PDB file of C-alpha atoms in Angstrom:
ATOM      1  CA  MET A 146       5.128   1.599 -19.787  1.00 48.00           C
ATOM      2  CA  SER A 147       2.035   3.305 -18.365  1.00 52.00           C
ATOM      3  CA  PRO A 148       2.376   7.124 -17.844  1.00 70.00           C
ATOM      4  CA  ASN A 149       1.825   6.446 -14.134  1.00 87.00           C
ATOM      5  CA  ILE A 150       4.913   4.503 -13.183  1.00 94.00           C
ATOM      6  CA  GLN A 151       3.028   2.947 -10.263  1.00 96.00           C
ATOM      7  CA  LEU A 152       0.600   1.113 -12.534  1.00 96.00           C
ATOM      8  CA  ASN A 153       0.996  -1.549 -15.188  1.00 94.00           C
ATOM      9  CA  GLU A 154      -0.645  -1.149 -18.586  1.00 92.00           C
ATOM     10  CA  ASP A 155      -3.616  -3.145 -17.291  1.00 93.00           C
ATOM     11  CA  GLY A 156      -4.055  -0.710 -14.389  1.00 93.00           C
ATOM     12  CA  SER A 157      -2.775  -3.012 -11.653  1.00 95.00           C
ATOM     13  CA  LEU A 158      -0.260  -1.886  -9.029  1.00 97.00           C
ATOM     14  CA  ARG A 159       3.401  -2.256 -10.056  1.00 97.00           C
ATOM     15  CA  HIS A 160       5.151  -0.026  -7.489  1.00 98.00           C
ATOM     16  CA  LEU A 161       3.860   1.856  -4.442  1.00 98.00           C
ATOM     17  CA  LEU A 162       5.552   5.252  -4.418  1.00 97.00           C
ATOM     18  CA  SER A 163       2.817   7.733  -3.482  1.00 96.00           C
ATOM     19  CA  LEU A 164      -0.931   7.770  -2.891  1.00 96.00           C
ATOM     20  CA  ASP A 165      -1.233  10.826  -5.136  1.00 92.00           C
ATOM     21  CA  GLY A 166      -2.750   9.696  -8.433  1.00 90.00           C
ATOM     22  CA  LEU A 167      -3.770   6.217  -7.314  1.00 96.00           C
ATOM     23  CA  PRO A 168      -7.456   5.493  -7.957  1.00 96.00           C
ATOM     24  CA  ALA A 169      -9.873   4.624  -5.157  1.00 97.00           C
ATOM     25  CA  ARG A 170     -10.178   1.035  -6.452  1.00 97.00           C
ATOM     26  CA  ILE A 171      -6.439   0.444  -5.784  1.00 98.00           C
ATOM     27  CA  LEU A 172      -6.607   1.941  -2.280  1.00 98.00           C
ATOM     28  CA  THR A 173      -9.701  -0.132  -1.514  1.00 98.00           C
ATOM     29  CA  GLN A 174      -8.053  -3.273  -2.906  1.00 98.00           C
ATOM     30  CA  ILE A 175      -5.138  -2.799  -0.495  1.00 98.00           C
ATOM     31  CA  LEU A 176      -7.427  -2.163   2.492  1.00 98.00           C
ATOM     32  CA  ASP A 177      -9.603  -5.173   1.650  1.00 98.00           C
ATOM     33  CA  THR A 178      -6.551  -7.408   1.216  1.00 98.00           C
ATOM     34  CA  ALA A 179      -5.160  -6.223   4.562  1.00 98.00           C
ATOM     35  CA  GLU A 180      -8.401  -7.323   6.264  1.00 97.00           C
ATOM     36  CA  GLY A 181      -7.587 -10.871   5.218  1.00 95.00           C
ATOM     37  CA  PHE A 182      -4.102 -10.689   6.712  1.00 96.00           C
ATOM     38  CA  LEU A 183      -5.167  -9.543  10.193  1.00 95.00           C
ATOM     39  CA  SER A 184      -5.828 -13.108  11.282  1.00 93.00           C
ATOM     40  CA  VAL A 185      -2.342 -14.290  10.270  1.00 94.00           C
ATOM     41  CA  SER A 186      -0.850 -12.406  13.224  1.00 85.00           C
ATOM     42  CA  GLU A 187      -3.191 -14.267  15.565  1.00 87.00           C
ATOM     43  CA  GLN A 188      -2.272 -17.740  14.336  1.00 91.00           C
ATOM     44  CA  GLU A 189       0.074 -20.009  16.296  1.00 91.00           C
ATOM     45  CA  VAL A 190       2.332 -20.132  13.233  1.00 92.00           C
ATOM     46  CA  LYS A 191       2.334 -16.545  11.989  1.00 93.00           C
ATOM     47  CA  LYS A 192       3.226 -17.295   8.388  1.00 95.00           C
ATOM     48  CA  VAL A 193       1.644 -17.787   4.985  1.00 97.00           C
ATOM     49  CA  PRO A 194       3.639 -18.981   1.958  1.00 97.00           C
ATOM     50  CA  LEU A 195       2.670 -16.266  -0.532  1.00 97.00           C
ATOM     51  CA  LEU A 196       6.170 -14.793  -0.990  1.00 97.00           C
ATOM     52  CA  ARG A 197       8.199 -17.972  -0.462  1.00 97.00           C
ATOM     53  CA  GLY A 198      11.397 -17.748  -2.499  1.00 96.00           C
ATOM     54  CA  LYS A 199      11.149 -13.971  -2.972  1.00 97.00           C
ATOM     55  CA  ALA A 200      14.036 -11.719  -1.843  1.00 97.00           C
ATOM     56  CA  ILE A 201      13.061  -8.393  -0.247  1.00 97.00           C
ATOM     57  CA  PHE A 202      15.738  -5.794   0.518  1.00 97.00           C
ATOM     58  CA  ASN A 203      14.991  -3.115   3.141  1.00 96.00           C
ATOM     59  CA  LEU A 204      17.021  -0.053   2.131  1.00 94.00           C
ATOM     60  CA  PHE A 205      16.660   2.451   4.975  1.00 93.00           C
ATOM     61  CA  PHE A 206      18.876   5.465   4.343  1.00 89.00           C
ATOM     62  CA  GLU A 207      17.136   7.283   7.222  1.00 87.00           C
ATOM     63  CA  PRO A 208      16.762   6.060  10.827  1.00 83.00           C
ATOM     64  CA  SER A 209      13.572   4.141  11.524  1.00 86.00           C
ATOM     65  CA  THR A 210      12.422   1.651  14.095  1.00 87.00           C
ATOM     66  CA  ARG A 211       8.655   1.196  13.744  1.00 89.00           C
ATOM     67  CA  THR A 212       8.406   1.334   9.952  1.00 93.00           C
ATOM     68  CA  ARG A 213      11.465  -0.834   9.249  1.00 93.00           C
ATOM     69  CA  THR A 214      10.453  -3.410  11.838  1.00 95.00           C
ATOM     70  CA  THR A 215       6.874  -3.701  10.600  1.00 96.00           C
ATOM     71  CA  PHE A 216       8.072  -4.064   7.004  1.00 97.00           C
ATOM     72  CA  GLU A 217      10.446  -6.815   8.121  1.00 97.00           C
ATOM     73  CA  ILE A 218       7.749  -8.618  10.095  1.00 97.00           C
ATOM     74  CA  ALA A 219       5.304  -8.283   7.201  1.00 97.00           C
ATOM     75  CA  ALA A 220       7.756  -9.776   4.717  1.00 98.00           C
ATOM     76  CA  LYS A 221       8.658 -12.651   7.030  1.00 97.00           C
ATOM     77  CA  ARG A 222       4.996 -13.453   7.674  1.00 97.00           C
ATOM     78  CA  LEU A 223       4.664 -13.804   3.907  1.00 98.00           C
ATOM     79  CA  SER A 224       7.651 -16.226   4.022  1.00 98.00           C
ATOM     80  CA  ALA A 225       9.970 -13.966   2.001  1.00 98.00           C
ATOM     81  CA  ASP A 226      13.739 -13.864   2.442  1.00 97.00           C
ATOM     82  CA  VAL A 227      14.495 -10.464   4.018  1.00 97.00           C
ATOM     83  CA  VAL A 228      17.753  -8.524   3.879  1.00 95.00           C
ATOM     84  CA  ASN A 229      18.163  -5.367   5.997  1.00 92.00           C
ATOM     85  CA  LEU A 230      20.925  -3.246   4.486  1.00 85.00           C
ATOM     86  CA  ASN A 231      23.208  -1.713   7.083  1.00 70.00           C
ATOM     87  CA  ILE A 232      23.521   1.759   5.557  1.00 72.00           C
ATOM     88  CA  SER A 233      26.219   2.970   7.950  1.00 60.00           C
ATOM     89  CA  ALA A 234      28.453   0.135   6.759  1.00 60.00           C
ATOM     90  CA  SER A 235      27.315   0.091   3.147  1.00 67.00           C
ATOM     91  CA  SER A 236      29.196   1.186   0.050  1.00 64.00           C
ATOM     92  CA  GLN A 237      27.058   4.361   0.023  1.00 68.00           C
ATOM     93  CA  SER A 238      29.176   5.608   2.922  1.00 67.00           C
ATOM     94  CA  LYS A 239      32.236   5.094   0.669  1.00 71.00           C
ATOM     95  CA  GLY A 240      30.848   7.201  -2.144  1.00 75.00           C
ATOM     96  CA  GLU A 241      28.853   4.702  -4.219  1.00 82.00           C
ATOM     97  CA  THR A 242      25.810   6.210  -5.942  1.00 90.00           C
ATOM     98  CA  LEU A 243      22.286   5.201  -5.010  1.00 90.00           C
ATOM     99  CA  LEU A 244      21.687   3.602  -8.402  1.00 93.00           C
ATOM    100  CA  ASP A 245      24.980   1.678  -8.281  1.00 93.00           C
ATOM    101  CA  THR A 246      23.988   0.312  -4.870  1.00 91.00           C
ATOM    102  CA  VAL A 247      20.623  -0.753  -6.247  1.00 94.00           C
ATOM    103  CA  ALA A 248      22.221  -2.267  -9.372  1.00 95.00           C
ATOM    104  CA  ASN A 249      24.515  -4.403  -7.220  1.00 93.00           C
ATOM    105  CA  LEU A 250      21.647  -5.577  -5.044  1.00 93.00           C
ATOM    106  CA  SER A 251      19.602  -6.318  -8.163  1.00 95.00           C
ATOM    107  CA  ALA A 252      22.443  -8.536  -9.337  1.00 95.00           C
ATOM    108  CA  MET A 253      21.880 -10.555  -6.155  1.00 95.00           C
ATOM    109  CA  HIS A 254      18.421 -11.416  -7.550  1.00 95.00           C
ATOM    110  CA  ALA A 255      16.325  -8.994  -5.538  1.00 96.00           C
ATOM    111  CA  ASP A 256      12.577  -9.098  -6.150  1.00 97.00           C
ATOM    112  CA  MET A 257      11.478  -6.084  -4.130  1.00 98.00           C
ATOM    113  CA  PHE A 258      13.058  -2.979  -2.599  1.00 97.00           C
ATOM    114  CA  VAL A 259      11.584  -1.138   0.391  1.00 97.00           C
ATOM    115  CA  VAL A 260      13.188   2.306   0.369  1.00 96.00           C
ATOM    116  CA  ARG A 261      13.348   5.093   2.943  1.00 94.00           C
ATOM    117  CA  HIS A 262      15.423   8.122   2.011  1.00 93.00           C
ATOM    118  CA  SER A 263      15.783  11.748   3.127  1.00 89.00           C
ATOM    119  CA  SER A 264      15.508  12.963  -0.472  1.00 92.00           C
ATOM    120  CA  ALA A 265      12.071  13.329  -2.045  1.00 93.00           C
ATOM    121  CA  GLY A 266      11.867  11.248  -5.199  1.00 94.00           C
ATOM    122  CA  ALA A 267      14.507   8.660  -4.256  1.00 95.00           C
ATOM    123  CA  ALA A 268      12.046   5.752  -4.524  1.00 97.00           C
ATOM    124  CA  HIS A 269      10.779   7.088  -7.871  1.00 96.00           C
ATOM    125  CA  LEU A 270      14.362   7.240  -9.159  1.00 96.00           C
ATOM    126  CA  ILE A 271      14.952   3.628  -8.171  1.00 97.00           C
ATOM    127  CA  ALA A 272      11.633   2.477  -9.651  1.00 97.00           C
ATOM    128  CA  ARG A 273      12.515   4.023 -13.003  1.00 96.00           C
ATOM    129  CA  ASN A 274      15.851   2.228 -13.115  1.00 96.00           C
ATOM    130  CA  VAL A 275      15.159  -1.316 -11.939  1.00 96.00           C
ATOM    131  CA  ALA A 276      14.494  -4.394 -14.046  1.00 95.00           C
ATOM    132  CA  GLU A 277      10.920  -5.052 -15.130  1.00 95.00           C
ATOM    133  CA  HIS A 278      10.306  -7.794 -12.549  1.00 95.00           C
ATOM    134  CA  ILE A 279      11.500  -5.780  -9.499  1.00 97.00           C
ATOM    135  CA  ARG A 280       8.961  -3.943  -7.347  1.00 98.00           C
ATOM    136  CA  VAL A 281       9.647  -0.808  -5.263  1.00 98.00           C
ATOM    137  CA  ILE A 282       7.836   0.415  -2.140  1.00 98.00           C
ATOM    138  CA  ASN A 283       8.406   3.922  -0.824  1.00 97.00           C
ATOM    139  CA  ALA A 284       8.794   3.749   2.967  1.00 96.00           C
ATOM    140  CA  GLY A 285       9.106   7.534   3.232  1.00 94.00           C
ATOM    141  CA  ASP A 286      11.029  10.058   1.100  1.00 93.00           C
ATOM    142  CA  GLY A 287      11.870  13.495   2.472  1.00 89.00           C
ATOM    143  CA  ARG A 288       8.753  15.605   2.933  1.00 87.00           C
ATOM    144  CA  HIS A 289       7.112  13.976  -0.081  1.00 91.00           C
ATOM    145  CA  ALA A 290       5.200  10.786   0.741  1.00 93.00           C
ATOM    146  CA  HIS A 291       4.794   7.882   3.156  1.00 95.00           C
ATOM    147  CA  PRO A 292       2.158   5.809   1.358  1.00 97.00           C
ATOM    148  CA  THR A 293       2.019   2.750   3.631  1.00 97.00           C
ATOM    149  CA  GLN A 294       1.588   4.985   6.695  1.00 96.00           C
ATOM    150  CA  GLY A 295      -1.245   6.743   4.874  1.00 97.00           C
ATOM    151  CA  LEU A 296      -2.825   3.398   4.038  1.00 98.00           C
ATOM    152  CA  LEU A 297      -2.586   2.017   7.566  1.00 98.00           C
ATOM    153  CA  ASP A 298      -4.194   5.239   8.796  1.00 97.00           C
ATOM    154  CA  MET A 299      -7.047   4.679   6.301  1.00 98.00           C
ATOM    155  CA  PHE A 300      -7.337   1.079   7.459  1.00 98.00           C
ATOM    156  CA  THR A 301      -7.606   2.250  11.081  1.00 98.00           C
ATOM    157  CA  ILE A 302     -10.266   4.847  10.291  1.00 98.00           C
ATOM    158  CA  ARG A 303     -12.302   2.376   8.246  1.00 98.00           C
ATOM    159  CA  HIS A 304     -11.981  -0.218  11.012  1.00 98.00           C
ATOM    160  CA  TYR A 305     -13.343   2.110  13.720  1.00 98.00           C
ATOM    161  CA  LYS A 306     -15.705   4.288  11.651  1.00 98.00           C
ATOM    162  CA  GLY A 307     -16.862   1.894   8.944  1.00 97.00           C
ATOM    163  CA  GLY A 308     -15.999   4.171   5.993  1.00 97.00           C
ATOM    164  CA  PHE A 309     -15.110   7.715   4.984  1.00 97.00           C
ATOM    165  CA  HIS A 310     -18.193   9.338   3.437  1.00 94.00           C
ATOM    166  CA  ASN A 311     -19.745  10.805   6.609  1.00 95.00           C
ATOM    167  CA  LEU A 312     -16.652  11.834   8.481  1.00 98.00           C
ATOM    168  CA  ARG A 313     -15.125  15.112   9.643  1.00 98.00           C
ATOM    169  CA  ILE A 314     -11.398  14.603  10.123  1.00 98.00           C
ATOM    170  CA  ALA A 315      -8.708  16.928  11.519  1.00 98.00           C
ATOM    171  CA  ILE A 316      -4.969  16.557  10.855  1.00 97.00           C
ATOM    172  CA  VAL A 317      -3.120  18.508  13.542  1.00 97.00           C
ATOM    173  CA  GLY A 318       0.467  19.677  13.808  1.00 95.00           C
ATOM    174  CA  ASP A 319       3.520  19.988  11.618  1.00 93.00           C
ATOM    175  CA  ILE A 320       1.896  19.772   8.181  1.00 93.00           C
ATOM    176  CA  LEU A 321       4.797  21.617   6.542  1.00 92.00           C
ATOM    177  CA  HIS A 322       7.434  18.938   7.104  1.00 89.00           C
ATOM    178  CA  SER A 323       5.163  15.892   7.159  1.00 90.00           C
ATOM    179  CA  ARG A 324       5.183  13.307   4.373  1.00 91.00           C
ATOM    180  CA  VAL A 325       2.556  11.471   6.414  1.00 93.00           C
ATOM    181  CA  ALA A 326       0.131  14.416   6.202  1.00 94.00           C
ATOM    182  CA  ARG A 327       0.473  14.603   2.423  1.00 92.00           C
ATOM    183  CA  SER A 328      -0.275  10.893   2.063  1.00 94.00           C
ATOM    184  CA  GLN A 329      -3.229  11.182   4.462  1.00 95.00           C
ATOM    185  CA  ILE A 330      -4.675  14.137   2.542  1.00 95.00           C
ATOM    186  CA  ASN A 331      -4.298  12.332  -0.805  1.00 94.00           C
ATOM    187  CA  ALA A 332      -5.929   9.151   0.498  1.00 96.00           C
ATOM    188  CA  LEU A 333      -8.800  10.828   2.364  1.00 97.00           C
ATOM    189  CA  THR A 334      -9.608  13.011  -0.641  1.00 95.00           C
ATOM    190  CA  THR A 335      -9.608  10.005  -2.990  1.00 96.00           C
ATOM    191  CA  LEU A 336     -11.713   7.895  -0.628  1.00 97.00           C
ATOM    192  CA  GLY A 337     -14.421  10.555  -0.346  1.00 96.00           C
ATOM    193  CA  CYS A 338     -13.970  12.179   3.079  1.00 97.00           C
ATOM    194  CA  PRO A 339     -16.379  15.162   2.885  1.00 97.00           C
ATOM    195  CA  GLU A 340     -14.641  17.458   5.388  1.00 97.00           C
ATOM    196  CA  LEU A 341     -10.907  17.379   5.898  1.00 97.00           C
ATOM    197  CA  ARG A 342      -9.290  19.960   8.172  1.00 97.00           C
ATOM    198  CA  VAL A 343      -5.670  20.837   8.726  1.00 96.00           C
ATOM    199  CA  VAL A 344      -4.888  22.516  12.047  1.00 96.00           C
ATOM    200  CA  ALA A 345      -1.508  24.160  12.625  1.00 94.00           C
ATOM    201  CA  PRO A 346       0.360  27.373  13.320  1.00 92.00           C
ATOM    202  CA  LYS A 347       0.930  29.418  10.161  1.00 91.00           C
ATOM    203  CA  THR A 348       4.649  28.646  10.336  1.00 90.00           C
ATOM    204  CA  LEU A 349       3.969  24.891  10.024  1.00 92.00           C
ATOM    205  CA  LEU A 350       1.695  25.008   6.984  1.00 93.00           C
ATOM    206  CA  PRO A 351       2.914  24.709   3.380  1.00 90.00           C
ATOM    207  CA  HIS A 352       2.169  27.636   1.061  1.00 87.00           C
ATOM    208  CA  GLU A 353       0.158  25.397  -1.270  1.00 85.00           C
ATOM    209  CA  VAL A 354      -2.156  24.142   1.509  1.00 85.00           C
ATOM    210  CA  GLU A 355      -5.167  26.164   0.303  1.00 79.00           C
ATOM    211  CA  GLY A 356      -5.058  24.253  -2.984  1.00 86.00           C
ATOM    212  CA  MET A 357      -5.104  20.817  -1.337  1.00 87.00           C
ATOM    213  CA  GLY A 358      -8.868  20.751  -0.851  1.00 89.00           C
ATOM    214  CA  VAL A 359      -8.727  21.142   2.930  1.00 96.00           C
ATOM    215  CA  HIS A 360     -10.158  23.575   5.466  1.00 96.00           C
ATOM    216  CA  VAL A 361      -7.440  25.453   7.352  1.00 96.00           C
ATOM    217  CA  TYR A 362      -7.606  26.257  11.069  1.00 96.00           C
ATOM    218  CA  HIS A 363      -5.028  28.014  13.189  1.00 95.00           C
ATOM    219  CA  ARG A 364      -6.613  27.342  16.601  1.00 96.00           C
ATOM    220  CA  LEU A 365      -6.755  23.769  17.897  1.00 97.00           C
ATOM    221  CA  GLU A 366     -10.015  24.334  19.765  1.00 97.00           C
ATOM    222  CA  GLU A 367     -11.796  25.402  16.567  1.00 98.00           C
ATOM    223  CA  GLY A 368     -10.120  22.811  14.356  1.00 98.00           C
ATOM    224  CA  ILE A 369     -11.150  19.754  16.342  1.00 98.00           C
ATOM    225  CA  GLU A 370     -14.687  20.853  17.233  1.00 98.00           C
ATOM    226  CA  ASP A 371     -17.184  18.073  16.401  1.00 98.00           C
ATOM    227  CA  VAL A 372     -14.682  15.981  14.420  1.00 98.00           C
ATOM    228  CA  ASP A 373     -14.849  12.194  14.199  1.00 98.00           C
ATOM    229  CA  VAL A 374     -11.098  11.637  13.932  1.00 98.00           C
ATOM    230  CA  VAL A 375      -8.125  13.592  15.299  1.00 98.00           C
ATOM    231  CA  MET A 376      -4.854  12.717  13.558  1.00 98.00           C
ATOM    232  CA  MET A 377      -1.930  14.194  15.500  1.00 97.00           C
ATOM    233  CA  LEU A 378       1.474  14.659  13.866  1.00 96.00           C
ATOM    234  CA  ARG A 379       4.979  14.668  15.289  1.00 91.00           C
ATOM    235  CA  LEU A 380       6.982  17.890  15.270  1.00 87.00           C
ATOM    236  CA  GLN A 381       9.711  17.238  12.696  1.00 75.00           C
ATOM    237  CA  ASN A 382      12.411  19.189  14.512  1.00 64.00           C
ATOM    238  CA  GLU A 383      15.138  17.577  12.414  1.00 60.00           C
ATOM    239  CA  ARG A 384      13.661  19.104   9.255  1.00 57.00           C
ATOM    240  CA  MET A 385      13.117  22.618  10.621  1.00 53.00           C
ATOM    241  CA  GLN A 386      15.358  25.446   9.512  1.00 54.00           C
ATOM    242  CA  GLY A 387      15.204  28.490  11.765  1.00 55.00           C
ATOM    243  CA  ALA A 388      12.929  29.214  14.686  1.00 55.00           C
ATOM    244  CA  LEU A 389       9.442  28.211  13.534  1.00 62.00           C
ATOM    245  CA  LEU A 390       8.159  27.739  17.077  1.00 68.00           C
ATOM    246  CA  PRO A 391       8.760  29.595  20.360  1.00 69.00           C
ATOM    247  CA  SER A 392       9.362  26.486  22.501  1.00 82.00           C
ATOM    248  CA  PRO A 393       8.019  22.941  23.017  1.00 83.00           C
ATOM    249  CA  GLN A 394       6.253  24.150  26.172  1.00 88.00           C
ATOM    250  CA  GLU A 395       4.407  26.907  24.313  1.00 88.00           C
ATOM    251  CA  TYR A 396       3.592  24.545  21.441  1.00 90.00           C
ATOM    252  CA  PHE A 397       1.996  22.154  23.913  1.00 93.00           C
ATOM    253  CA  LYS A 398       0.071  24.981  25.545  1.00 93.00           C
ATOM    254  CA  TYR A 399      -1.571  26.010  22.276  1.00 93.00           C
ATOM    255  CA  TRP A 400      -1.391  22.894  20.068  1.00 93.00           C
ATOM    256  CA  GLY A 401      -0.961  19.911  22.353  1.00 95.00           C
ATOM    257  CA  LEU A 402      -3.971  17.604  22.604  1.00 98.00           C
ATOM    258  CA  THR A 403      -5.136  17.385  26.223  1.00 98.00           C
ATOM    259  CA  PRO A 404      -8.204  15.620  27.685  1.00 98.00           C
ATOM    260  CA  ASP A 405     -10.032  18.964  28.045  1.00 98.00           C
ATOM    261  CA  LYS A 406      -9.426  19.925  24.402  1.00 98.00           C
ATOM    262  CA  LEU A 407     -10.392  16.469  23.184  1.00 98.00           C
ATOM    263  CA  LYS A 408     -13.849  16.991  24.725  1.00 98.00           C
ATOM    264  CA  LEU A 409     -14.507  19.465  21.889  1.00 98.00           C
ATOM    265  CA  ALA A 410     -14.454  16.587  19.382  1.00 98.00           C
ATOM    266  CA  LYS A 411     -17.341  14.147  19.111  1.00 98.00           C
ATOM    267  CA  PRO A 412     -17.655  11.866  22.158  1.00 98.00           C
ATOM    268  CA  ASP A 413     -16.757   8.821  20.056  1.00 98.00           C
ATOM    269  CA  ALA A 414     -13.908  10.501  18.196  1.00 98.00           C
ATOM    270  CA  ILE A 415     -10.736   8.453  17.803  1.00 98.00           C
ATOM    271  CA  VAL A 416      -7.202   9.824  18.296  1.00 98.00           C
ATOM    272  CA  MET A 417      -4.385   8.732  15.999  1.00 98.00           C
ATOM    273  CA  HIS A 418      -0.627   9.447  15.819  1.00 97.00           C
ATOM    274  CA  PRO A 419       1.916   7.971  13.364  1.00 94.00           C
ATOM    275  CA  GLY A 420       4.648   7.921  16.008  1.00 89.00           C
ATOM    276  CA  PRO A 421       7.085   8.358  17.466  1.00 90.00           C
ATOM    277  CA  MET A 422       5.141  10.514  19.910  1.00 92.00           C
ATOM    278  CA  ASN A 423       6.530  13.475  21.803  1.00 91.00           C
ATOM    279  CA  ARG A 424       4.494  13.252  24.995  1.00 95.00           C
ATOM    280  CA  GLY A 425       3.931  16.638  26.540  1.00 94.00           C
ATOM    281  CA  VAL A 426       4.661  18.359  23.223  1.00 92.00           C
ATOM    282  CA  GLU A 427       2.042  17.174  20.714  1.00 94.00           C
ATOM    283  CA  ILE A 428      -0.064  15.043  22.972  1.00 96.00           C
ATOM    284  CA  ASP A 429      -0.788  14.583  26.668  1.00 97.00           C
ATOM    285  CA  SER A 430      -0.104  11.117  28.063  1.00 97.00           C
ATOM    286  CA  ASP A 431      -3.678  10.878  29.357  1.00 98.00           C
ATOM    287  CA  VAL A 432      -4.880  11.203  25.740  1.00 98.00           C
ATOM    288  CA  ALA A 433      -2.174   8.996  24.224  1.00 98.00           C
ATOM    289  CA  ASP A 434      -3.035   6.194  26.643  1.00 98.00           C
ATOM    290  CA  GLY A 435      -6.744   6.990  26.922  1.00 98.00           C
ATOM    291  CA  GLU A 436      -9.851   5.166  25.775  1.00 98.00           C
ATOM    292  CA  GLN A 437     -10.157   7.158  22.551  1.00 98.00           C
ATOM    293  CA  SER A 438      -6.574   6.475  21.484  1.00 98.00           C
ATOM    294  CA  VAL A 439      -6.070   3.950  18.657  1.00 98.00           C
ATOM    295  CA  ILE A 440      -2.347   4.615  18.351  1.00 97.00           C
ATOM    296  CA  LEU A 441      -1.182   1.093  19.208  1.00 97.00           C
ATOM    297  CA  PRO A 442      -3.780  -0.586  16.945  1.00 97.00           C
ATOM    298  CA  GLN A 443      -2.353   1.592  14.153  1.00 97.00           C
ATOM    299  CA  VAL A 444       0.978  -0.186  14.621  1.00 95.00           C
ATOM    300  CA  THR A 445      -0.675  -3.612  14.564  1.00 95.00           C
ATOM    301  CA  TYR A 446      -2.657  -2.786  11.420  1.00 97.00           C
ATOM    302  CA  GLY A 447       0.523  -1.504   9.790  1.00 97.00           C
ATOM    303  CA  ILE A 448       1.814  -5.061   9.526  1.00 97.00           C
ATOM    304  CA  ALA A 449      -1.336  -6.301   7.781  1.00 97.00           C
ATOM    305  CA  VAL A 450      -1.344  -3.328   5.393  1.00 98.00           C
ATOM    306  CA  ARG A 451       2.306  -3.855   4.465  1.00 98.00           C
ATOM    307  CA  MET A 452       1.647  -7.558   3.946  1.00 98.00           C
ATOM    308  CA  ALA A 453      -1.185  -6.567   1.613  1.00 98.00           C
ATOM    309  CA  VAL A 454       0.987  -4.180  -0.402  1.00 98.00           C
ATOM    310  CA  MET A 455       3.794  -6.724  -0.795  1.00 98.00           C
ATOM    311  CA  SER A 456       1.382  -9.496  -1.691  1.00 98.00           C
ATOM    312  CA  ILE A 457      -0.390  -7.424  -4.354  1.00 98.00           C
ATOM    313  CA  LEU A 458       2.895  -6.224  -5.855  1.00 97.00           C
ATOM    314  CA  ALA A 459       4.095  -9.819  -6.032  1.00 96.00           C
ATOM    315  CA  GLY A 460       1.013 -10.709  -8.060  1.00 91.00           C
ATOM    316  CA  ASN A 461      -0.986 -12.562  -5.421  1.00 79.00           C
TER     317      ASN A 461
END
């Protein structure tokens, strides 16, 4: 097996677990493939037969609506058979181990697992213990990675800005608890973004942030000045331990993106958010629903990107 568990010995994608360590040619292959799938969603019959006969199991050990639904839609548009595991009623709730659950599902002739879990490394653990023919996609693990969200964000930026080599991009908000931010930073660095900023209160930045190749800002007004892209993040209140912030109202006052603050960015800057949004906390509704917002197109592109990942992993 290749030292990078995500790649086969010939360098092709075997699992998608993180964007860290994946070469630019793989990221570009996924984005290019997704371009071809955009039109499928616009057809009268929204299906192609690429994964006909394949069994895809969605294993969501954490709550999710947008990500789970778009994975399900993506798999069905590729004509796969999709099984959504009901975790609350699964054997995990009766004490079965994660690997025993996966082994039993593998015995039902699974071809691909899409895994979301609160523990970082859960998808890696599964990938190292499945049969050779089974593929694993990480749909978010703890604070670690959310690679398909990172890829759909790259797809959105490339769609609106044409590339990455002349851009100034700001990631704003709860960097500390965000697996999305880590995937975005990995992808943007690999794809050649020349100036990547992270903008957050000191309490919401990881200690290792200075070593991630980013510029750090603690004031929103300075961090988004003259940027091409503003990527807002959700406050991960469920992952916070202790009082890291005074109140949602004060956070919005200093860190919430309002129309007046957005004027500091370039006039054609786009605004992104991975959702779900906390309106009036991270972002003002006039920005979220405004002309510069590409938040809903992000959701649409997420289906095409996930179709691309599944198709490539299946060998198409």
